[in-house]
Short mmCIF file of C-alpha atoms in Angstrom, two decimals:
data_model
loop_
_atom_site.label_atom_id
_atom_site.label_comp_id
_atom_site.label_asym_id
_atom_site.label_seq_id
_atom_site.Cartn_x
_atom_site.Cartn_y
_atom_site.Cartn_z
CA UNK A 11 36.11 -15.09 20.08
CA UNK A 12 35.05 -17.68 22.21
CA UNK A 13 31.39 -18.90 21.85
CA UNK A 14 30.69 -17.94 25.55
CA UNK A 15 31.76 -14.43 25.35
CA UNK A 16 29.36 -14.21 22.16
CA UNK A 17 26.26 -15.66 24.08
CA UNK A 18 26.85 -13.08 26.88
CA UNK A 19 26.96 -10.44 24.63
CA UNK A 20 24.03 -11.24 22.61
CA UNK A 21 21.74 -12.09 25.67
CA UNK A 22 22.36 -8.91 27.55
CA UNK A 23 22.44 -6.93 24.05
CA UNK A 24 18.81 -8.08 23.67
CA UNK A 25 18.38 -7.27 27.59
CA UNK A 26 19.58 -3.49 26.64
CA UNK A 27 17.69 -3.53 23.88
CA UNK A 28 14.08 -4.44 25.26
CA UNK A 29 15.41 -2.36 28.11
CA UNK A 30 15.63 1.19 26.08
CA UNK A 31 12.74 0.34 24.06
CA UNK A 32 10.49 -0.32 26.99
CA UNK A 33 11.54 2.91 28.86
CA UNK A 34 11.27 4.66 25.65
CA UNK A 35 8.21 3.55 25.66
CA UNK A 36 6.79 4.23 28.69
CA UNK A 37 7.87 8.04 28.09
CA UNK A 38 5.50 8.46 25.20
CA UNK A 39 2.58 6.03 26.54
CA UNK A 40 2.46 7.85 29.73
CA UNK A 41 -0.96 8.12 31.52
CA UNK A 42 -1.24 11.19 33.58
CA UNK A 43 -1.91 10.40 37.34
CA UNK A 44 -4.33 12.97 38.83
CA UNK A 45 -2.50 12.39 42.26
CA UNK A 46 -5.45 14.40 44.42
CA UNK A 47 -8.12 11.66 42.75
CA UNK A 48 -5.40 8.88 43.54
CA UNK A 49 -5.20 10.27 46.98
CA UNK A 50 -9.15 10.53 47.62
CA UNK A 51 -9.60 6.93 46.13
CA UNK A 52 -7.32 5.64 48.84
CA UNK A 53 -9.72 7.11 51.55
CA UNK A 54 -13.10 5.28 49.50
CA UNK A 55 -13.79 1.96 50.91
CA UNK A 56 -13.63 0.37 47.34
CA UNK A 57 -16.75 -1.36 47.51
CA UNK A 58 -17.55 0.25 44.07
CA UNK A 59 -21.14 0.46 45.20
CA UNK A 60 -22.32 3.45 43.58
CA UNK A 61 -24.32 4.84 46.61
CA UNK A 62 -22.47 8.22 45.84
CA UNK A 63 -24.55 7.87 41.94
CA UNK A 64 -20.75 7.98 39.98
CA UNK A 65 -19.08 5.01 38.36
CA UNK A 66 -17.84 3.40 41.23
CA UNK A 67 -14.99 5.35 43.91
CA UNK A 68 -12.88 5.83 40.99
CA UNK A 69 -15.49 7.61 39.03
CA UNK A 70 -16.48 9.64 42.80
CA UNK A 71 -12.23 10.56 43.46
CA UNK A 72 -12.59 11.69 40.03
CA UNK A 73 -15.21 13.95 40.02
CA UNK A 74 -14.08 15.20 43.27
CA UNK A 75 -10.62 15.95 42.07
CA UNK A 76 -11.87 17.77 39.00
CA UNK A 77 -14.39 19.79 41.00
CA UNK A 78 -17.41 18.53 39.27
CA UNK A 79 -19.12 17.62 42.71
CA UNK A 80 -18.29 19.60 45.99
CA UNK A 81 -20.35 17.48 48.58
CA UNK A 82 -18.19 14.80 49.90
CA UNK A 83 -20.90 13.24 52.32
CA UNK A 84 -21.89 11.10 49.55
CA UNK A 85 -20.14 8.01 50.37
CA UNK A 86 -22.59 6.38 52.71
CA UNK A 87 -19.97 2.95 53.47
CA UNK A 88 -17.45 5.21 54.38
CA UNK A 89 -19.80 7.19 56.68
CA UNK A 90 -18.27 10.77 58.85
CA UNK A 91 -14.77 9.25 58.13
CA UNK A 92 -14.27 9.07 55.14
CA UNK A 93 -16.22 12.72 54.48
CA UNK A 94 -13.92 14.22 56.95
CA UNK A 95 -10.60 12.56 55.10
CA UNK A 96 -12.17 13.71 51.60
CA UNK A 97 -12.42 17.20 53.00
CA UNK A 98 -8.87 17.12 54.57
CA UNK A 99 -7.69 16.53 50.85
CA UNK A 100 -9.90 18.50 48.84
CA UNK A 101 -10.28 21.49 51.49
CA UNK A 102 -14.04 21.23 51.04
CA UNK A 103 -16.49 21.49 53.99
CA UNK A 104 -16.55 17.63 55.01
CA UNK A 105 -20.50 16.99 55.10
CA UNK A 106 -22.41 15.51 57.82
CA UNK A 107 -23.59 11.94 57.00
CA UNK A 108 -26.84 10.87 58.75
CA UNK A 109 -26.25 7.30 59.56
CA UNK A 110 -28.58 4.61 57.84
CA UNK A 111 -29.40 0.99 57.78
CA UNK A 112 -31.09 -1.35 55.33
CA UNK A 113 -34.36 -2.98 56.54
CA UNK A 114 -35.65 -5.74 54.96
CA UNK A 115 -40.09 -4.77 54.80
CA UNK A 116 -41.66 -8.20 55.23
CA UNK A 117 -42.43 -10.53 57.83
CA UNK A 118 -43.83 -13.57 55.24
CA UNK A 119 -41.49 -16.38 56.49
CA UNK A 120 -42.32 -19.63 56.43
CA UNK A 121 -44.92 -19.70 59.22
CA UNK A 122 -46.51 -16.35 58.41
CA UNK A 123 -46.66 -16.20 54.96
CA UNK A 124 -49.05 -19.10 52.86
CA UNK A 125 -47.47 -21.05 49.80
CA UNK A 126 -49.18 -21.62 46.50
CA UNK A 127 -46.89 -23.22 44.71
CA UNK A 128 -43.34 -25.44 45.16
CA UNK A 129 -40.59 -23.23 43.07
CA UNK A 130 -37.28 -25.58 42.10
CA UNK A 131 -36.06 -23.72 39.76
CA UNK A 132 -32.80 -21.70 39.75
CA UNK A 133 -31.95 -20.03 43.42
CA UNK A 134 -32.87 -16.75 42.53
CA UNK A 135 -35.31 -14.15 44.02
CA UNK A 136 -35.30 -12.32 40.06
CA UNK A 137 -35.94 -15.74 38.51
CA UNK A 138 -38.09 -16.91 40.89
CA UNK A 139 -40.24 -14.07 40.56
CA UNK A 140 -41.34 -14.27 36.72
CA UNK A 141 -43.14 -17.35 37.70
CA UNK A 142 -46.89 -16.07 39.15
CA UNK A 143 -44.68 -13.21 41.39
CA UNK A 144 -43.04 -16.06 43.24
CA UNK A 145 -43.93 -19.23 44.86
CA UNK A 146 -45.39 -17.63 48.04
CA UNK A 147 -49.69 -16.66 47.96
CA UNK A 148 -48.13 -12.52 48.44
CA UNK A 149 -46.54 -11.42 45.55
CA UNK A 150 -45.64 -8.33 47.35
CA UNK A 151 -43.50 -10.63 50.21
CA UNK A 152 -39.82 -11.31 50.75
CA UNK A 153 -38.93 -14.75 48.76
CA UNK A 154 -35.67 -15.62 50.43
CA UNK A 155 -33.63 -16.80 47.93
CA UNK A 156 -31.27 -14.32 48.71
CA UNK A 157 -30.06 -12.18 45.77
CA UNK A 158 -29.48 -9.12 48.60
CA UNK A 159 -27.28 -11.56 50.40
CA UNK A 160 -25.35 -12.07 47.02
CA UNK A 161 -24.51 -8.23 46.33
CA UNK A 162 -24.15 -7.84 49.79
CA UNK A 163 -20.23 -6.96 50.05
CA UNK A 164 -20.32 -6.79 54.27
CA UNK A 165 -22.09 -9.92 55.13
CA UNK A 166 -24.45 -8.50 56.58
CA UNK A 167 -27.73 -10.11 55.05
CA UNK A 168 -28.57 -13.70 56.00
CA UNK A 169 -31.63 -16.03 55.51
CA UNK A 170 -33.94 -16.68 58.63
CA UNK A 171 -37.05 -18.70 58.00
CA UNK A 172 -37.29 -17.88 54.62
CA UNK A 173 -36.75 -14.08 54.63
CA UNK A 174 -34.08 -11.87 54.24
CA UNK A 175 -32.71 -10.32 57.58
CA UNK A 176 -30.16 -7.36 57.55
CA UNK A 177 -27.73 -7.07 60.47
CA UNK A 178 -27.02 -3.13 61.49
CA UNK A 179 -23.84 -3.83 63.00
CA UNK A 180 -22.42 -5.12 59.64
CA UNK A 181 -25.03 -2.71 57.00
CA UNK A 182 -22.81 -0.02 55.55
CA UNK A 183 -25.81 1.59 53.98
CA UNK A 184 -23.99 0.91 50.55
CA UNK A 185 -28.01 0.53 48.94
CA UNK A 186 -26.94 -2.45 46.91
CA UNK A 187 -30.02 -4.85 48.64
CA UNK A 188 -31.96 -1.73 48.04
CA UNK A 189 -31.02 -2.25 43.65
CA UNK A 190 -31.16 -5.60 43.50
CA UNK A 191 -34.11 -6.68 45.73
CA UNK A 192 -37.13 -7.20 42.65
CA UNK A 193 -39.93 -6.75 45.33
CA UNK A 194 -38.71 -3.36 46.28
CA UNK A 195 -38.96 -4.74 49.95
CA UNK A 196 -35.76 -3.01 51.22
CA UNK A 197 -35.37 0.11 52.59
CA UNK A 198 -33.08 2.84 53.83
CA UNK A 199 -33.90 3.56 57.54
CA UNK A 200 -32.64 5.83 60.26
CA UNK A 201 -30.00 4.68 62.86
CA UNK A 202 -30.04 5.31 66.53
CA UNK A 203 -33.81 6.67 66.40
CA UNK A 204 -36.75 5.11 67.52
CA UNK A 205 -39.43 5.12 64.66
CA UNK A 206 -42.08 2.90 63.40
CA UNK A 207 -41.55 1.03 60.53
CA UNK A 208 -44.62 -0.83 58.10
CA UNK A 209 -43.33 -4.22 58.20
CA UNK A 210 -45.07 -5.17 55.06
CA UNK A 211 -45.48 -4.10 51.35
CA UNK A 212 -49.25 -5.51 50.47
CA UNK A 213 -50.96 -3.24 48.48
CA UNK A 214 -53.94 -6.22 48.13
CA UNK A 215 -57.58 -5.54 49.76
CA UNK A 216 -57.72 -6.70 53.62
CA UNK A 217 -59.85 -9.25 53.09
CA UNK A 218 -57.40 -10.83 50.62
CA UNK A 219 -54.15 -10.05 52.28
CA UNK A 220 -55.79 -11.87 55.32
CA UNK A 221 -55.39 -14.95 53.40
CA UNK A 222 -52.07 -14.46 51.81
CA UNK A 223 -50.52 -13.90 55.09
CA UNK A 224 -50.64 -13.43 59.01
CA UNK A 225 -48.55 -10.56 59.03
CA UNK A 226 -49.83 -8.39 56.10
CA UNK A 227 -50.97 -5.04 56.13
CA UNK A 228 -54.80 -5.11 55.67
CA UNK A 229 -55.62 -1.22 55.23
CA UNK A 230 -57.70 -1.01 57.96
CA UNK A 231 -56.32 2.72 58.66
CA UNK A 232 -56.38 1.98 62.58
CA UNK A 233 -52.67 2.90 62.83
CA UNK A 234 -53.63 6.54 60.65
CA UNK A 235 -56.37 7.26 63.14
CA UNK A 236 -53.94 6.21 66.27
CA UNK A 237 -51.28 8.35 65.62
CA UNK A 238 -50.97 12.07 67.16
CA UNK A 239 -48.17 13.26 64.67
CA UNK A 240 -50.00 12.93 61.12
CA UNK A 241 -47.07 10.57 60.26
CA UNK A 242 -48.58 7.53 59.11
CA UNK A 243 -50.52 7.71 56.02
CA UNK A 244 -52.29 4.95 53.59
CA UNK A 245 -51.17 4.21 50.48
CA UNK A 246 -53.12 1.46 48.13
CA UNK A 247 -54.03 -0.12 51.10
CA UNK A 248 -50.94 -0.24 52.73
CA UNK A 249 -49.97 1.88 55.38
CA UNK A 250 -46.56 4.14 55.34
CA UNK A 251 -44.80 6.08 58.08
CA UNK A 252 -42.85 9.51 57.27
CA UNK A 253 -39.97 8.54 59.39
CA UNK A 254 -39.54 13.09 59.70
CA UNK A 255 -42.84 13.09 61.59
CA UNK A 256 -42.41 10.03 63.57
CA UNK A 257 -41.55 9.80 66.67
CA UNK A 258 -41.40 6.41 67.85
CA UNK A 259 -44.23 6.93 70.84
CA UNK A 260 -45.92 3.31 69.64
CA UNK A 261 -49.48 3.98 69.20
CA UNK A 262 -49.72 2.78 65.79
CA UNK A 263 -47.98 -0.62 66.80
CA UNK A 264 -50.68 -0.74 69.48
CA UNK A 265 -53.21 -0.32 67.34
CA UNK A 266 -52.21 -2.44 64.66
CA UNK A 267 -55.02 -5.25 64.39
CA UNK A 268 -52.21 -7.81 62.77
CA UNK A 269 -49.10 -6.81 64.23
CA UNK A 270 -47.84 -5.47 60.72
CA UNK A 271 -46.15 -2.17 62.43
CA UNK A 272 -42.95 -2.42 64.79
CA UNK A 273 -41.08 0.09 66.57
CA UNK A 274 -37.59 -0.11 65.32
CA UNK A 275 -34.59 1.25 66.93
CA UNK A 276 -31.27 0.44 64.86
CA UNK A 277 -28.27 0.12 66.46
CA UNK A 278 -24.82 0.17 65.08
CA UNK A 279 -21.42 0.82 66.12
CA UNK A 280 -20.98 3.35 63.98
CA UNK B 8 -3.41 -22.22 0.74
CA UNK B 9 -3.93 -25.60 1.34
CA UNK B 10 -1.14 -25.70 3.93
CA UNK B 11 -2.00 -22.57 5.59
CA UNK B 12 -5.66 -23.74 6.62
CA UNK B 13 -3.91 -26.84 7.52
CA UNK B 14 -1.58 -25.20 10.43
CA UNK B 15 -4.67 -22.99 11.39
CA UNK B 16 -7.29 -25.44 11.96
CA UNK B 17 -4.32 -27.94 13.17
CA UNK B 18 -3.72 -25.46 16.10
CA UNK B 19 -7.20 -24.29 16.23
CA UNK B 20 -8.77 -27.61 17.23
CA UNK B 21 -6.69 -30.90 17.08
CA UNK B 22 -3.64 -29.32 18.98
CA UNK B 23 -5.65 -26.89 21.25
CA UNK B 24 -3.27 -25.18 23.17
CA UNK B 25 -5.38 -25.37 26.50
CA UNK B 26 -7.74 -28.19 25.84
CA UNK B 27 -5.37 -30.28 23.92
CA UNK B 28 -1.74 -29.17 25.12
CA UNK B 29 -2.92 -27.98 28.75
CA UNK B 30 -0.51 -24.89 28.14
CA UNK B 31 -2.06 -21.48 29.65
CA UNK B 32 -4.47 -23.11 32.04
CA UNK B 33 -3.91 -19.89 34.43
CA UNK B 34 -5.78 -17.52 32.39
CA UNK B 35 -7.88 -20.25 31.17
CA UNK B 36 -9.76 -20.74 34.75
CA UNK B 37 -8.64 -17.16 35.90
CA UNK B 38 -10.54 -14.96 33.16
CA UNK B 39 -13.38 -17.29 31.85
CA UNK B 40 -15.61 -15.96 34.21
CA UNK B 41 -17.22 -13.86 32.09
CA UNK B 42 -17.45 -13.36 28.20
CA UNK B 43 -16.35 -10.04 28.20
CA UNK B 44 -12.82 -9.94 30.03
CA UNK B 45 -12.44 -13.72 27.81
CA UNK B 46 -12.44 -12.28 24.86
CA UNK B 47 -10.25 -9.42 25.83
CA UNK B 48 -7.84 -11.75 27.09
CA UNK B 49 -7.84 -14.49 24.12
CA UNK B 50 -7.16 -10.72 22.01
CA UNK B 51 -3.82 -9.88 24.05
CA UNK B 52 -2.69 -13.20 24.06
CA UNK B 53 -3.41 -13.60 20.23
CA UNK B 54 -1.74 -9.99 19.51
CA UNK B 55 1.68 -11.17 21.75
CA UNK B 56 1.66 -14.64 20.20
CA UNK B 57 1.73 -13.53 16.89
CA UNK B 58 3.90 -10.45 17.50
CA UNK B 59 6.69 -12.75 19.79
CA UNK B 60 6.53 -15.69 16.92
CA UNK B 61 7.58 -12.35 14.49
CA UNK B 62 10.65 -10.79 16.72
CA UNK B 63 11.59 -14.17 17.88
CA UNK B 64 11.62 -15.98 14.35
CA UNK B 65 14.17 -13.69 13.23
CA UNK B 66 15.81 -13.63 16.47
CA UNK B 67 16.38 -17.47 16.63
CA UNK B 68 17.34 -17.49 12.84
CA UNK B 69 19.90 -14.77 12.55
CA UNK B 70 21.67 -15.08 15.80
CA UNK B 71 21.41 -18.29 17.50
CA UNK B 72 21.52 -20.64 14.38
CA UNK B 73 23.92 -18.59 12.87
CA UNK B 74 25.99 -18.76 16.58
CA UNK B 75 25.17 -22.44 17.50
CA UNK B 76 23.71 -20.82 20.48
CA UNK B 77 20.42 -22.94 20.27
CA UNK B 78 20.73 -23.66 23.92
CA UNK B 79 20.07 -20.17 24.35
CA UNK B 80 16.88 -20.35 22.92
CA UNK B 81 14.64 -20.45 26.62
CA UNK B 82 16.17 -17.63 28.18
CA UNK B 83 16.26 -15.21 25.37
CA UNK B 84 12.51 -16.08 24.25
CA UNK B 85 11.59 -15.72 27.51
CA UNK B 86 13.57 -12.12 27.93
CA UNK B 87 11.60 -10.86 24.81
CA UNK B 88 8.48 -12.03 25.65
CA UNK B 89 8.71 -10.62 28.98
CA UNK B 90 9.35 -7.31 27.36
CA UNK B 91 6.47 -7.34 24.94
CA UNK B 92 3.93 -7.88 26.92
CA UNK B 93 5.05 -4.65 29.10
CA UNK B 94 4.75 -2.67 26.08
CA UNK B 95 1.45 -4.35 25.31
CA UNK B 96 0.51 -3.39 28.78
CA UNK B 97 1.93 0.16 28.43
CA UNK B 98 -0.04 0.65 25.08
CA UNK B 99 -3.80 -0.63 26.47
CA UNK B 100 -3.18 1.30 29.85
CA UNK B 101 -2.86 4.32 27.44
CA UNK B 102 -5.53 3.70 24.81
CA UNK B 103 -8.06 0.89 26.42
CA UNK B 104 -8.57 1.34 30.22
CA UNK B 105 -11.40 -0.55 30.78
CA UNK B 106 -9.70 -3.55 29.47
CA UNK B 107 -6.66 -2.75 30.99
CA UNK B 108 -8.69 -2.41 34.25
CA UNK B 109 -10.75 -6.21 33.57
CA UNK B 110 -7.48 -7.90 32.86
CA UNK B 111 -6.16 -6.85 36.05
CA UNK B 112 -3.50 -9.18 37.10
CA UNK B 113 -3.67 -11.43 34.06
CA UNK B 114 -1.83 -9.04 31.77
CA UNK B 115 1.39 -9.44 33.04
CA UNK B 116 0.71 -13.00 34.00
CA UNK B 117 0.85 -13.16 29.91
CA UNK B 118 4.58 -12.70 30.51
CA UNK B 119 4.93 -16.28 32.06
CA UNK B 120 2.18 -17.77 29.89
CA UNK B 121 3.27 -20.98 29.26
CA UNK B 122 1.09 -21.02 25.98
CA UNK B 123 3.05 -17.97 24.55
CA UNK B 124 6.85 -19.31 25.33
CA UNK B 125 5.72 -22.78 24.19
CA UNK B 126 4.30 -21.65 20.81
CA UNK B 127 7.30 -20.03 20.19
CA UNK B 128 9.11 -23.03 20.84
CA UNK B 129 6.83 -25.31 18.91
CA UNK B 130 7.54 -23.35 16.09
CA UNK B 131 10.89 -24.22 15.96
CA UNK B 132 10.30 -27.34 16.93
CA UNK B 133 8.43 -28.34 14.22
CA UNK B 134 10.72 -26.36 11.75
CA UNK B 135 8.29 -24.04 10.20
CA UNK B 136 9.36 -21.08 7.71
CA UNK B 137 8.08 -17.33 9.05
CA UNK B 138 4.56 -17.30 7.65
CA UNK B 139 3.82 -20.86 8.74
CA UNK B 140 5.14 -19.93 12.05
CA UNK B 141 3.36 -16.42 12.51
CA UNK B 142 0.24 -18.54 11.27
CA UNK B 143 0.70 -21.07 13.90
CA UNK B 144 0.89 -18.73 16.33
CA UNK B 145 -2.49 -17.05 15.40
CA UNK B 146 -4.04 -20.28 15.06
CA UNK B 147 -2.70 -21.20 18.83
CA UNK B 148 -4.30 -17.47 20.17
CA UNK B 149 -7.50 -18.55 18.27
CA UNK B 150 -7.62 -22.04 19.86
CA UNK B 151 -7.40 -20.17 23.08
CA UNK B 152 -9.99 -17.82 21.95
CA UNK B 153 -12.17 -20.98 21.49
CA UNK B 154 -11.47 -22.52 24.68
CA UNK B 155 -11.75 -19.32 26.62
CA UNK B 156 -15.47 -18.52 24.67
CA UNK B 157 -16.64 -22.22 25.23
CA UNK B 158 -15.81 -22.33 28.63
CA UNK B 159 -17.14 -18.95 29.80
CA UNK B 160 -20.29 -20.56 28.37
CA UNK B 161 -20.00 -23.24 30.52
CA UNK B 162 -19.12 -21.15 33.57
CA UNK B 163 -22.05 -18.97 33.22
CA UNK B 164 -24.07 -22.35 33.00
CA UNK B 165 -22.82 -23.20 36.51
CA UNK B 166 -23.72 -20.51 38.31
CA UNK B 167 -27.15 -21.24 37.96
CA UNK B 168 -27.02 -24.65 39.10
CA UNK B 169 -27.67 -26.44 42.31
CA UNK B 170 -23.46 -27.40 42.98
CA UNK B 171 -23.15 -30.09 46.01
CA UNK B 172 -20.78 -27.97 48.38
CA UNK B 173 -17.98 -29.95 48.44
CA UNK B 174 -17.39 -29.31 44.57
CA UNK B 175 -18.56 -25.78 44.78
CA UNK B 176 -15.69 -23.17 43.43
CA UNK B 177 -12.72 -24.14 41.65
CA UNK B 178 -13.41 -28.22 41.86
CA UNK B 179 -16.14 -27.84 39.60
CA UNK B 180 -14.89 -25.44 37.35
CA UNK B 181 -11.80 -28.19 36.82
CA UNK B 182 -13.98 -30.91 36.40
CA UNK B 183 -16.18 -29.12 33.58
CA UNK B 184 -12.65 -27.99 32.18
CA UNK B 185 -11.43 -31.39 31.71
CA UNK B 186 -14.97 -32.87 30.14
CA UNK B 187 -14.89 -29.65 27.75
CA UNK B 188 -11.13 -30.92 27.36
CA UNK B 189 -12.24 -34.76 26.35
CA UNK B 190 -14.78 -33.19 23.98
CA UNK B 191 -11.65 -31.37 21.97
CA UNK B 192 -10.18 -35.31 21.72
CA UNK B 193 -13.00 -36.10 19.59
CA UNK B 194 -11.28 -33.61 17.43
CA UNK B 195 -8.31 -36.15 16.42
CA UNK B 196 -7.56 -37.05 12.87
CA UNK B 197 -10.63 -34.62 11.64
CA UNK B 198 -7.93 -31.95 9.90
CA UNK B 199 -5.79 -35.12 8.41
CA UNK B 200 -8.51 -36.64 6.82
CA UNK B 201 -10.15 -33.19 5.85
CA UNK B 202 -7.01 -32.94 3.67
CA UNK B 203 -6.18 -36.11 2.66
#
């Protein structure tokens, strides 16, 4: 037999070989494909955010799938969308999905807020913090280094003066800045509604938020007495709105002594 | 047992297969990120390693010696390779998704890892029996271990530092690879003289 005839025959014998064996193979190592949860994953955004409180969308298309949750409107990226889609595959009611946007609570930037020490350590809000609550005089306040802009998978955070500043047009209310921001200075707030919002997070006495920063809430309970709808109440001297009872009619702003409390209306596209 | 430790620590530190050979840089910058997913990897790759070295060995031996087929020796290797690592990648999609998940597109990237074909090769290369050469091959995965560990190290080091922008991403990570790399030279001669 010529030697070229052999090496033919032994290279695709091999070939046949690993061949079988492989498909042999994949016949007992088969992983059943739940094709409904494959289906509802491909309708997630895939941020694997965990807004919806499961492991990432896998975990929420799996749950779904299996019936262990029936409310789809718990994707808050994928927004009325996505809900609808889920229900379209699951047959479940699609749930309504009041739109929301991340604020960032503080209005310490550079200007506002006074420094008492200089920081150069690592770039890092969570770092930064360990070290006297930061290098600004409020350890309540915003410090800017941006670990919300680092989670943020949308883009939608930047850096202005110091402080973190979410965009609406790009927030997908995914709560990731919410997680990861160690102040606690970021929350969810309602979009396309007029409220009042407590720019600030001071829980300090007046007298020494006054010198920690121009913008800080002092507890001076004007705002409380201002407003008609019982929305805005103190809390460790800092005021808080109930964004249910508010309505957005700006007496509280007025009153506001240090311009702490805005009237916020978030717009989106969405 | 003398010779044994020899070929380990031989392709454990003098002949690193990344740091020393530059064979399986891929993974090596691809999966260091973090210290999980690194060790995960440097498992799969030791696991096909040794178990290519053992179906190739006889492979090599029993038909292409025996054939004068030598030349052969590339594609076939390659072939079975190829073929192991799907059933490596069939068997942790089965019993270890998480990893199987981490690895992502690295697993079948083992198929055309350099490191894994050029063990194999080395092997006969250098004309060792089937211990030595199963041996050889462990001691390669574990080199690659080594590197992989060390250098996630190193990565997790960067992120915390203050990188000029022009070498921030990949340019940096290659520039710490190769100074990691020059610190593996200082390695040279240590297993001769060990045994001599």
């Amino acid at each position: 037999m010529s030697p070229i005839i052999i090496a033919v025959l032994i290279v695709s014998v091999i070939g046949l070989i690993a061949g079988l064996g492989l498909s042999i193979a994949s016949k007992i190592f088969a992983v059943p494909v739940d094709e409904k949860a494959e289906a509802i994953r491909e309708c997630l955004p895939g941020a694997n955010c965990g807004a919806c409180g499961f492991s990432g969308c896998d975990g929420y298309a799996a749950a779904l799938s299996k019936g262990e949750t029936t409310d789809t409107a718990l994707c808050a990226p994928g927004g009325n969308d996505t809900a609808k889609a889920i229900g379209e595959i699951t047959g479940l009611a699609a749930g309504e999905i009041k739109p929301t946007a991340a604020v960032v609570l503080c209005q310490g930037h550079n200007v506002n807020a006074e420094v008492k020490l200089e920081y150069q350590g690592v770039k890092s809000c969570k770092m930064a913090a360990q070290i006297f609550g930061g290098p600004k005089e409020c350890i309540y306040g915003c410090l800017g280094y941006g670990d919300c802009l680092n989670v943020c998978e949308y883009d939608a955070i930047s850096i202005c003066d110091g402080i973190a500043r979410i965009n609406p047009y790009m927030c997908k209310a995914c709560k990731m800045c919410v997680k990861t921001c160690p102040k606690g200075l970021i929350e969810m707030m309602p979009l396309h509604e007029v409220k009042a919002a407590v720019l600030c997070k001071n829980h300090d006495k007046g007298a020494i938020t006054r010198k920690e920063c121009k913008t800080g809430c002092i507890g001076c309970m004007k705002c409380v007495k201002a407003c008609e709808f019982d929305a805005v109440s103190m809390d460790n001297f800092c005021a808080k709105v109930d964004y249910e009872k508010c309505t957005g009619c700006g007496k509280c702003h007025e009153a506001c002594p240090v311009g702490a409390i805005d009237i916020i209306s978030l717009v989106s596209n969405s | 047992m003398k010779s044994a430790l020899f070929i380990l620590l031989t392709a454990i530190l003098t002949e690193n297969f990344v740091l020393c050979k530059f064979l399986g840089i891929c993974p090596f910058l691809g999966v260091s990120k973090k210290l999980n997913t690194a060790v995960g990897m440097s498992g799969a790759v030791i696991f096909v390693m040794a178990l290519a070295t053992a179906v190739t060995y006889p492979i090599n031996k029993y038909l292409l010696v025996a054939n004068d087929l030598e030349y052969l020796q590339t594609i076939v290797f390659i072939l079975v390779i190829a073929a192991l690592v799907q059933l490596v990648e069939l068997i942790l999609k089965k019993f270890m998704p998480p990893l199987y998940n981490a690895l992502g597109i690295y697993l079948p990237l083992i198929t055309t890892n350099c490191a894994v074909l050029g063990v194999v090769l080395l092997n006969i290369t250098k004309e060792y029996g089937f211990v030595d050469s199963i041996l050889n091959s462990v001691g390669a995965g574990l080199g690659f271990m080594l590197a992989m560990v060390i250098f996630s190290g190193v990565r997790s080091r960067l992120e915390g530092c203050d990188i000029p922008k022009f070498l921030q991403g990949l340019p940096i990570v290659l520039i710490s690879a190769s100074i990691v790399s020059l610190s593996f030279m200082g390695f040279t001669g240590l297993v001769e003289n060990i045994f001599a």
